[in-house]
Tab-separated table of C-alpha atoms in Angstrom:
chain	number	residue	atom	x	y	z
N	1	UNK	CA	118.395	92.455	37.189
N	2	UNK	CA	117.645	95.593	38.909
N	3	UNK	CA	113.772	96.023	37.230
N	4	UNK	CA	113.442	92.230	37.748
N	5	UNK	CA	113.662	92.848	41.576
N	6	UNK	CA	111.413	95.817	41.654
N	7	UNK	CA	108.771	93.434	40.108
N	8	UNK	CA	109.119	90.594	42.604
N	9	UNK	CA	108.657	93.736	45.347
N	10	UNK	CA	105.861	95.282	43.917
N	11	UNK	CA	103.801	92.098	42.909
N	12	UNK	CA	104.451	91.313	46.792
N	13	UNK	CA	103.212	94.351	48.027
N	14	UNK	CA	100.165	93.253	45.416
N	15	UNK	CA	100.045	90.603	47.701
N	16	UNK	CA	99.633	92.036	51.035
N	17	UNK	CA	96.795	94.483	49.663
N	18	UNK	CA	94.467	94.466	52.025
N	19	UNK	CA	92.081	96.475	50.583
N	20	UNK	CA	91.299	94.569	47.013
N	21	UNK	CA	89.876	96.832	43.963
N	22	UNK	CA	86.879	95.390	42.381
N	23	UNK	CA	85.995	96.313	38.984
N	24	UNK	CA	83.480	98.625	38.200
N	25	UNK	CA	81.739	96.529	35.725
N	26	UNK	CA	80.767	94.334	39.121
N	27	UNK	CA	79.836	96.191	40.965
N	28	UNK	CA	75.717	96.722	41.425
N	29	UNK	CA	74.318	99.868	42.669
N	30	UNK	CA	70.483	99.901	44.120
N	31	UNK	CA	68.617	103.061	45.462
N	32	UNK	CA	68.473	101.374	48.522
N	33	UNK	CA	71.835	101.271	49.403
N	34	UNK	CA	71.902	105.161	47.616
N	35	UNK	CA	69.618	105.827	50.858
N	36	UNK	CA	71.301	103.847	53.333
N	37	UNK	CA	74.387	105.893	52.457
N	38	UNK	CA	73.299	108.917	52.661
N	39	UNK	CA	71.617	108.228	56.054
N	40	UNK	CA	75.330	107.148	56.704
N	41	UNK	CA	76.954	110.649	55.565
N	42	UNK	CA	74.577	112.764	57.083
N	43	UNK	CA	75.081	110.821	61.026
N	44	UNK	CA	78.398	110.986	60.067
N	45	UNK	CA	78.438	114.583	59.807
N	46	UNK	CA	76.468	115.114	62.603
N	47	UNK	CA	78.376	113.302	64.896
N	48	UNK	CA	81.958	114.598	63.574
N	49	UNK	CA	80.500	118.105	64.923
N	50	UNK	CA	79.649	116.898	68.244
N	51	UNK	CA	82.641	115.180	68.603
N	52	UNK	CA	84.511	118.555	67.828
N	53	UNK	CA	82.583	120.617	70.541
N	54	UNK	CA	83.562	117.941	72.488
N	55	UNK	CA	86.922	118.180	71.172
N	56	UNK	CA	87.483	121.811	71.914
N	57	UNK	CA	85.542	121.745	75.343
N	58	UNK	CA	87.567	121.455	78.482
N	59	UNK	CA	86.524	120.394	81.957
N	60	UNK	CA	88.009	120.280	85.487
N	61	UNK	CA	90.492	118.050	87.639
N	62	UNK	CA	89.856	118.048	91.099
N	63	UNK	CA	93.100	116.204	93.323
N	64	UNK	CA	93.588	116.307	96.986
N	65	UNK	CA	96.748	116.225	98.951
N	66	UNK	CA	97.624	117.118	102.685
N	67	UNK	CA	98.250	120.801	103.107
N	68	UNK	CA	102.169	120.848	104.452
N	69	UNK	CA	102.257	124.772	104.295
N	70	UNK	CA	102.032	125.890	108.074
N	71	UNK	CA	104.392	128.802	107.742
N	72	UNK	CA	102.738	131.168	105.555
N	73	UNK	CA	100.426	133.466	106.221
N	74	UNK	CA	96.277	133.458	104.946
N	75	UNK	CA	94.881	136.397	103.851
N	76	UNK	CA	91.201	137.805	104.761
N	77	UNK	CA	89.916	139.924	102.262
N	78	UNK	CA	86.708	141.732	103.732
N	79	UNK	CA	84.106	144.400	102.586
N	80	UNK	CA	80.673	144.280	104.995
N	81	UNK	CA	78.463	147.284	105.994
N	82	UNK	CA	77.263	147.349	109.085
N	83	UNK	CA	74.336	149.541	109.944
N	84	UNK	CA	75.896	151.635	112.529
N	85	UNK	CA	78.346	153.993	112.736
N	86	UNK	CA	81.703	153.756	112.690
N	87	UNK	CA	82.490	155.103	116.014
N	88	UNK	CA	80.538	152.454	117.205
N	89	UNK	CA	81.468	149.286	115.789
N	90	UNK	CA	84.702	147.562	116.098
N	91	UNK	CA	86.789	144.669	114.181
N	92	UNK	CA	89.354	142.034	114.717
N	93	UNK	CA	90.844	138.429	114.559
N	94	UNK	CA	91.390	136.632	117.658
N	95	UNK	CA	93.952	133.825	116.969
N	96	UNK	CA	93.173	130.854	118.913
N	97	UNK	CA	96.695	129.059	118.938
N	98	UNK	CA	98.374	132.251	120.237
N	99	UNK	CA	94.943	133.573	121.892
N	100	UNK	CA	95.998	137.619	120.989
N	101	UNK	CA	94.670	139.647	118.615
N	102	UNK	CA	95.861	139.652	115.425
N	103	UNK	CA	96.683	142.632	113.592
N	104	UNK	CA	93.810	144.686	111.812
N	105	UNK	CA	95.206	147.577	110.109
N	106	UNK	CA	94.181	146.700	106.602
N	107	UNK	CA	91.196	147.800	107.487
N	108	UNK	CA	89.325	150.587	106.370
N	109	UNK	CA	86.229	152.344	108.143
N	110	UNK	CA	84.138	154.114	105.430
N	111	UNK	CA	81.029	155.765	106.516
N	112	UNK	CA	78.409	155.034	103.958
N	113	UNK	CA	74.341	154.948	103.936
N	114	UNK	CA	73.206	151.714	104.628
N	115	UNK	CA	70.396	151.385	102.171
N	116	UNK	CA	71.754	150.704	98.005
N	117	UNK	CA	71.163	152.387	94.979
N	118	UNK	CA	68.361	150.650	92.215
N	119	UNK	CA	72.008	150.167	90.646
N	120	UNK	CA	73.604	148.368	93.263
N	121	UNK	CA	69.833	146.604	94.501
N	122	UNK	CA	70.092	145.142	91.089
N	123	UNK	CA	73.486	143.816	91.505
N	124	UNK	CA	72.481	142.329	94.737
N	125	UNK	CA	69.786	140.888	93.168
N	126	UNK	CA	71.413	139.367	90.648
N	127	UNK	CA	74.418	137.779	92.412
N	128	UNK	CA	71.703	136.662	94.726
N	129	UNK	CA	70.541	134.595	92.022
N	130	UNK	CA	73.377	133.084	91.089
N	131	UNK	CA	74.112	132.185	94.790
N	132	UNK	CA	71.103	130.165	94.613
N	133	UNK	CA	72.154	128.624	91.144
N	134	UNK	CA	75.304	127.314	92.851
N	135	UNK	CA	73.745	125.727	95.421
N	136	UNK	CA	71.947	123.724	93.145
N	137	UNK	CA	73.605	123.090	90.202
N	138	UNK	CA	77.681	122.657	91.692
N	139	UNK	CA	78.950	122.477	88.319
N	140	UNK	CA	78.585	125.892	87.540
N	141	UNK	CA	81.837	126.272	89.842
N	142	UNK	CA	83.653	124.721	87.246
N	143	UNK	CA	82.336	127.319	84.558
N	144	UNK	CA	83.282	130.107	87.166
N	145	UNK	CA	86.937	128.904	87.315
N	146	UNK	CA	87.070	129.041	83.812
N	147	UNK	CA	86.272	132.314	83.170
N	148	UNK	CA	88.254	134.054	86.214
N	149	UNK	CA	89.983	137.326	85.370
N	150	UNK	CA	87.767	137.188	82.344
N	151	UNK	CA	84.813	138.404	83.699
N	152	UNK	CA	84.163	141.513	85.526
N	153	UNK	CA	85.046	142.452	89.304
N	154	UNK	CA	82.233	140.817	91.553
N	155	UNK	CA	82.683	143.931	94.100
N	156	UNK	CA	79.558	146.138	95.040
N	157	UNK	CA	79.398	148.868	91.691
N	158	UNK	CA	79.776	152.826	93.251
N	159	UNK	CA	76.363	154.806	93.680
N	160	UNK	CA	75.486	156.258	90.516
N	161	UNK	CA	73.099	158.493	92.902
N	162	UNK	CA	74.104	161.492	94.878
N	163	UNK	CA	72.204	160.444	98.078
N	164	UNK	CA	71.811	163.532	100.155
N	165	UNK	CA	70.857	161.359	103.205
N	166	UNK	CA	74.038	161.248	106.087
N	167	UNK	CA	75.420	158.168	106.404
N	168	UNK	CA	73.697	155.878	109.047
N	169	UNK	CA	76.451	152.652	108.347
N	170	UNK	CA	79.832	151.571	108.664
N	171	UNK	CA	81.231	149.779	105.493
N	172	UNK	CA	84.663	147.833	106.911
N	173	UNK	CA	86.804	146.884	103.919
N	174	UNK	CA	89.915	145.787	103.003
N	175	UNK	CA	92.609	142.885	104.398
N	176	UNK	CA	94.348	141.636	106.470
N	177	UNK	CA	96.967	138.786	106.759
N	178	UNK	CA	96.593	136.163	109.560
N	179	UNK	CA	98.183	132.522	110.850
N	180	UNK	CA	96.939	129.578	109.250
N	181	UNK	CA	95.087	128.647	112.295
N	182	UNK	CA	91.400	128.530	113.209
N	183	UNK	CA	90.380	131.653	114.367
N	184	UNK	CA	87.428	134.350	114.913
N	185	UNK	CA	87.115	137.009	112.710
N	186	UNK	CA	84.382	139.342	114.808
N	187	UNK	CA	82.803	142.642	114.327
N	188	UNK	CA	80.982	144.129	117.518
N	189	UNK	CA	80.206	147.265	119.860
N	190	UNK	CA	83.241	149.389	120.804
N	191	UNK	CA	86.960	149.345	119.452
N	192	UNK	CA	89.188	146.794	120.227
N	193	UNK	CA	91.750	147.183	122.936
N	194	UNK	CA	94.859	144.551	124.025
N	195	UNK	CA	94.652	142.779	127.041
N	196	UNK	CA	97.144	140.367	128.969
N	197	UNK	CA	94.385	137.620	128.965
N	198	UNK	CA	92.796	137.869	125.760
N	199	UNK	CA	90.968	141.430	124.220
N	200	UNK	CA	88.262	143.713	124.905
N	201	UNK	CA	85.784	145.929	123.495
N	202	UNK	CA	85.260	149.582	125.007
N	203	UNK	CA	81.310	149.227	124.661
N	204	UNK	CA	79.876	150.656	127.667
N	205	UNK	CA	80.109	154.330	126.068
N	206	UNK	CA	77.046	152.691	123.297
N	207	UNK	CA	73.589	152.373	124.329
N	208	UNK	CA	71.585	149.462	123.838
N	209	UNK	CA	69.480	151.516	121.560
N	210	UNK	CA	72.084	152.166	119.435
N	211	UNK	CA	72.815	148.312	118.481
N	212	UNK	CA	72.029	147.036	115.221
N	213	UNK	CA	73.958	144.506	113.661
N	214	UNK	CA	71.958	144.682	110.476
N	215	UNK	CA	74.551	143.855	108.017
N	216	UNK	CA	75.581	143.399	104.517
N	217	UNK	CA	78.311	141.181	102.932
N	218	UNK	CA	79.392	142.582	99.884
N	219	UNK	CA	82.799	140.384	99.741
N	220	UNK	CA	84.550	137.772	102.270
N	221	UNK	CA	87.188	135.485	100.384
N	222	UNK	CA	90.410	134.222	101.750
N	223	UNK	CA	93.697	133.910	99.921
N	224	UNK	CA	94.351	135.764	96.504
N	225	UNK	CA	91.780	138.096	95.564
N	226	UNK	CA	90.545	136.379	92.138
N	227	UNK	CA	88.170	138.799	90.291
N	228	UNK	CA	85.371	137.060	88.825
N	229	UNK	CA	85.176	134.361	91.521
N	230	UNK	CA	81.585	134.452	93.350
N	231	UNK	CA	82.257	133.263	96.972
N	232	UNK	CA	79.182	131.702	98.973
N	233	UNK	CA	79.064	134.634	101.241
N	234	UNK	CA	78.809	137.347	98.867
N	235	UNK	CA	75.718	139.281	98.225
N	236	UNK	CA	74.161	137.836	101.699
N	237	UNK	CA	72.002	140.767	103.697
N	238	UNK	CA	71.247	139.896	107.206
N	239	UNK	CA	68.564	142.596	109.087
N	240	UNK	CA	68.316	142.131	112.581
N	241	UNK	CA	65.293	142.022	114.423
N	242	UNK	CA	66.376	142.857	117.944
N	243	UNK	CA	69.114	144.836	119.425
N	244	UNK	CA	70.853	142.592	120.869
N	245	UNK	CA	70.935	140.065	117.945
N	246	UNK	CA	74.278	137.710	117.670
N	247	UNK	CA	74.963	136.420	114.103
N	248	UNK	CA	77.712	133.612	113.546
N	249	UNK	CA	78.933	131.760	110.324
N	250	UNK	CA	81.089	128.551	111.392
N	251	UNK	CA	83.787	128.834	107.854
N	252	UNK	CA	85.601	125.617	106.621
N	253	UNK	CA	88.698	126.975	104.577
N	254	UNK	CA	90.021	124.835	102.230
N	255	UNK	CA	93.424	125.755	100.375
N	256	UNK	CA	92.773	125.918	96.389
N	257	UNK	CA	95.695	125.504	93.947
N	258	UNK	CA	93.955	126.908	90.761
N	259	UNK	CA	95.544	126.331	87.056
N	260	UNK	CA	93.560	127.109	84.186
N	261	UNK	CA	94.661	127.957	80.525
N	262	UNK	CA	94.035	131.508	81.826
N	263	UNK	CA	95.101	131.784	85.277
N	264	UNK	CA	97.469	130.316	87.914
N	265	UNK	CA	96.799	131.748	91.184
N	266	UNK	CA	96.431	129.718	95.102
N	267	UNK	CA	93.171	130.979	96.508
N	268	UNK	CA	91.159	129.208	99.179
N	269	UNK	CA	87.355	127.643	98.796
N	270	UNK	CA	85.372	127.621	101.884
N	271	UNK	CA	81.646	126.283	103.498
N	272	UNK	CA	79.916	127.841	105.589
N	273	UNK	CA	76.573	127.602	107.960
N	274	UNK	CA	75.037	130.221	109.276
N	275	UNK	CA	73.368	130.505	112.673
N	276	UNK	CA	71.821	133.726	114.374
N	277	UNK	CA	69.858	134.239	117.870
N	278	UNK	CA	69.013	137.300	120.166
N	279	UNK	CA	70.916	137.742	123.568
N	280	UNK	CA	68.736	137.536	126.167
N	281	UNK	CA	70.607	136.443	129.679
N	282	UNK	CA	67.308	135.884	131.734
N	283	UNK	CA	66.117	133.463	129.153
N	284	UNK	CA	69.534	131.921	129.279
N	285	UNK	CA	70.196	132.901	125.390
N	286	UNK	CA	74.140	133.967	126.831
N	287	UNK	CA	76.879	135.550	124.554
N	288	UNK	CA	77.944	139.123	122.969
N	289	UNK	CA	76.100	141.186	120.481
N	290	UNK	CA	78.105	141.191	117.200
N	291	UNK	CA	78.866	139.155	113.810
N	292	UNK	CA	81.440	136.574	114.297
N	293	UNK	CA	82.887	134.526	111.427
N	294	UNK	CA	84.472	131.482	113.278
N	295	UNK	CA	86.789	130.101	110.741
N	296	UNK	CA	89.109	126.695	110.548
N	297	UNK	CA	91.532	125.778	107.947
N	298	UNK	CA	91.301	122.332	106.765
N	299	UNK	CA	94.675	120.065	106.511
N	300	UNK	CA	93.662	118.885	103.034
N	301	UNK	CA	94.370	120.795	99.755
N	302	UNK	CA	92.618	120.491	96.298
N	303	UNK	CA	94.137	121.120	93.193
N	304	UNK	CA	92.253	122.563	90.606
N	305	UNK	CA	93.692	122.117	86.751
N	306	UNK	CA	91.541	122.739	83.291
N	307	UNK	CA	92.262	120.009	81.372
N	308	UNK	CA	91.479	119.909	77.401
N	309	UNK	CA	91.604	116.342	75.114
N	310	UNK	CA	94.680	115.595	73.350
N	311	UNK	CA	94.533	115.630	69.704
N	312	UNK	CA	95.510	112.060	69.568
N	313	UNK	CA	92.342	110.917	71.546
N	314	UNK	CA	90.165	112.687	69.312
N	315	UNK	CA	91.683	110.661	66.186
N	316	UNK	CA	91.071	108.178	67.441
N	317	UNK	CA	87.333	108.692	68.195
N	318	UNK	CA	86.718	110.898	64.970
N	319	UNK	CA	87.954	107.292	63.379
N	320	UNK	CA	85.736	104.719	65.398
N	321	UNK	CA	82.857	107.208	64.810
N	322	UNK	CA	83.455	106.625	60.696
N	323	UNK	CA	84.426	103.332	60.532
N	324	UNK	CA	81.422	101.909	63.085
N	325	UNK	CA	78.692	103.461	61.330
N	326	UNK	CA	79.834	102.286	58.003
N	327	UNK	CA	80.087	98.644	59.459
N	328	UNK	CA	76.623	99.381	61.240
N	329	UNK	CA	74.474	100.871	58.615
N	330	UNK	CA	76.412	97.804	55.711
N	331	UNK	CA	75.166	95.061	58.620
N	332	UNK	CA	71.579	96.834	58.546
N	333	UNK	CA	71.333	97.360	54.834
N	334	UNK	CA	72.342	93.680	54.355
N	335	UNK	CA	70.089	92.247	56.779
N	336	UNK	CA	67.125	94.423	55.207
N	337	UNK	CA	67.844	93.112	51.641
N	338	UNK	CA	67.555	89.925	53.124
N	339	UNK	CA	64.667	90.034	54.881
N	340	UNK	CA	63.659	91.598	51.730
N	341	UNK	CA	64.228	88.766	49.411
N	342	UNK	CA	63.135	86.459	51.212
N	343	UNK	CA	59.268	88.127	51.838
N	344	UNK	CA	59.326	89.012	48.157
N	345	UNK	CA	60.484	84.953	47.003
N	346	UNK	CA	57.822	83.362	49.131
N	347	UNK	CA	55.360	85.991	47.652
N	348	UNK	CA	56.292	85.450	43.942
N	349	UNK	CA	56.286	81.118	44.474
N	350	UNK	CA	52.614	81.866	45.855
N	351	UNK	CA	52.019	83.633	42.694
N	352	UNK	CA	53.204	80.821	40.326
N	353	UNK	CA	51.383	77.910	42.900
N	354	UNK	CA	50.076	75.167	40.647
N	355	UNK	CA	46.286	74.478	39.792
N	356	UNK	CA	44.013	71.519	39.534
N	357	UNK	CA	42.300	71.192	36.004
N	358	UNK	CA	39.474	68.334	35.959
N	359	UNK	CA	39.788	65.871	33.230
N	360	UNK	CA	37.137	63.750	31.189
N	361	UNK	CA	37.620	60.489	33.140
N	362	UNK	CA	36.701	62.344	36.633
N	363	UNK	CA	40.815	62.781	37.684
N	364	UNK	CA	41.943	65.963	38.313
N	365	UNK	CA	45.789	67.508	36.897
N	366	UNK	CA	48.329	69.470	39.148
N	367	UNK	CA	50.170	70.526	36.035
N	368	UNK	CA	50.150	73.773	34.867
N	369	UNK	CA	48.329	74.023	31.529
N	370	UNK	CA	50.687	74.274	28.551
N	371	UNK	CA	50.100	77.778	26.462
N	372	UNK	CA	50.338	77.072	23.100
N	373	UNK	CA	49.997	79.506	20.128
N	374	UNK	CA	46.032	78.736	19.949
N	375	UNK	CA	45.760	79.426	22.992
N	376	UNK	CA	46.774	83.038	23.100
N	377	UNK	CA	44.561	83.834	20.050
């Protein structure tokens, strides 16, 4: 009873087969369809290793949400050379909400020679370059979040030359931490000095022929200090051509929540445009000598994640890759033999067309003439 039940279920499962063996003995291979399938194999091949770059490829998911974080504080991480000295120059953050001068202690005052080593002209030039890249082509940003903290620092490399020439600049580096306000980050004559209705610079001890606000920016970024992120600022060299030369860059901030399969850090993005003119009052040219980065922090946040292709998806595309190219190239190989067959029939009936043979009595015959065994000696 037991084996008679097995062999009701099994000759139903015969049933259900879907897939039907055919017996070898009919089955008719051509060197057509040889060709055909290999043409098949190879695109299949070709296509399963695209589909794997693919498949092990990641790319980036941008999201924006309002910024609800007014409490903490953003940090300004800085490193420009001025070309003056240090005794000279001074810099600070007025806050515009609280209009006072925000705290600028993280920052160092390094007398340095202005002009770089063929080392660190190189470097310039190079992240100059890529500046120009990114301004083009904006998605090389995502390749640049990929590979933070794998590449090297971006920061200026030390002189590898002993430069015997006294130093003629100020390099101010370092960071400081400010209110997530707008607010004007400024570097100009004289140190700064608190005052009940704002600040002030003691610059009438500088002559006017001591100004130049020739400058390079080796580093500005705001939030966590990410090596291998290039900021838009970086590597820019500004050389004055007056004394009394004002250059500004108007900075949109925008917080940056950043999660890749290597790093999870919240940094900040920023724009900037940059504007510069020479101070002349009688020409009505007003304002300060100086660099002034007006910044403002926008209320929207982006979120940043590196996202890869599940294994499932790729399944399911390895599979529709297979099984559409067989179903392609068995539609194309089918309509070929067709189109074959029928050119080939029409020329072998034209071969076998029937001929007229005259007869005594003057009528012609559309038969074909009989062959007989006479006739073939």
């Amino acid at each position: 009873m037991r084996r008679l039940n097995r062999k009701k279920t099994l000759n139903l499962m015969k049933e259900l087969d879907a897939f039907p063996k055919v017996p070898e003995s009919y089955v008719e291979t051509s060197a057509s369809g040889g060709t055909v399938s290999l043409i098949a194999f190879t695109t299949i091949a070709f296509l399963t290793i695209m589909e794997f770059t693919v498949y092990r490829d990641t790319w980036m998911k941008y999201e924006y949400e309002v910024d609800k974080d007014f409490t903490s504080k953003l940090r300004i991480n800085i490193d420009i050379t001025v070309a003056m000295r240090c005794q000279y120059v001074g810099a600070d953050v007025l806050d515009l909400a609280e209009t006072m001068v925000a705290s600028a202690d993280g920052l160092i005052y390094e007398p340095v020679v202005f002009d770089l080593s063929p080392q660190q002209k190189e470097w310039q030039r190079m992240l100059q370059l890529i500046q120009s890249r990114l301004q083009e082509e904006h998605s090389l940003q995502d390749v640049i979040f990929k590979s933070a903290f794998k590449s090297a620092s971006t920061a200026l490399p030390p002189r590898e030359d002993n430069s015997l020439q006294s130093p003629d600049a100020c390099r101010i580096h370092g960071h400081l931490y400010v209110n997530k306000v707008a607010g004007n980050f400024h570097i100009t004559v004289g140190k700064a000095i608190p005052h009940p209705r704002g600040h002030a610079h003691l610059a009438a001890l500088v002559s006017h022929e001591s100004y130049n606000f020739s400058h390079r920016i080796d580093h500005l970024s705001f939030g966590e200090l990410i090596p291998g992120i290039i900021n838009p600022l970086d590597g820019t060299e500004k050389i004055a051509s007056d004394h009394n030369q004002m250059f500004q860059y108007f900075i949109t901030v925008v917080p940056t929540k950043l999660h890749t399969y290597k790093i999870s850090a919240e940094t900040h993005q920023f724009s900037v445009t940059e504007r510069e003119r020479v101070i002349n009052h009688a020409a009505g040219s007003h304002g300060v000598s100086g660099i002034f980065m007006k910044y403002d922090i926008s209320s929207l946040m982006v979120t940043v994640t590196e996202e890869h292709m599940p294994f499932w998806q790729f399944l399911v595309r390895l599979c529709g890759i297979i099984g559409g190219i067989f179903s392609t190239t068995g539609i194309l190989h089918g309509f070929g033999r067709f189109v074959a067959e029928v050119i080939f029939c029409r020329f072998r009936l034209g071969s076998y067309r029937s001929t007229s043979v005259p007869l005594p009595d003057g009528h012609t015959s559309n038969h074909l003439p009989l062959i007989t065994d006479n006739s073939t000696h």
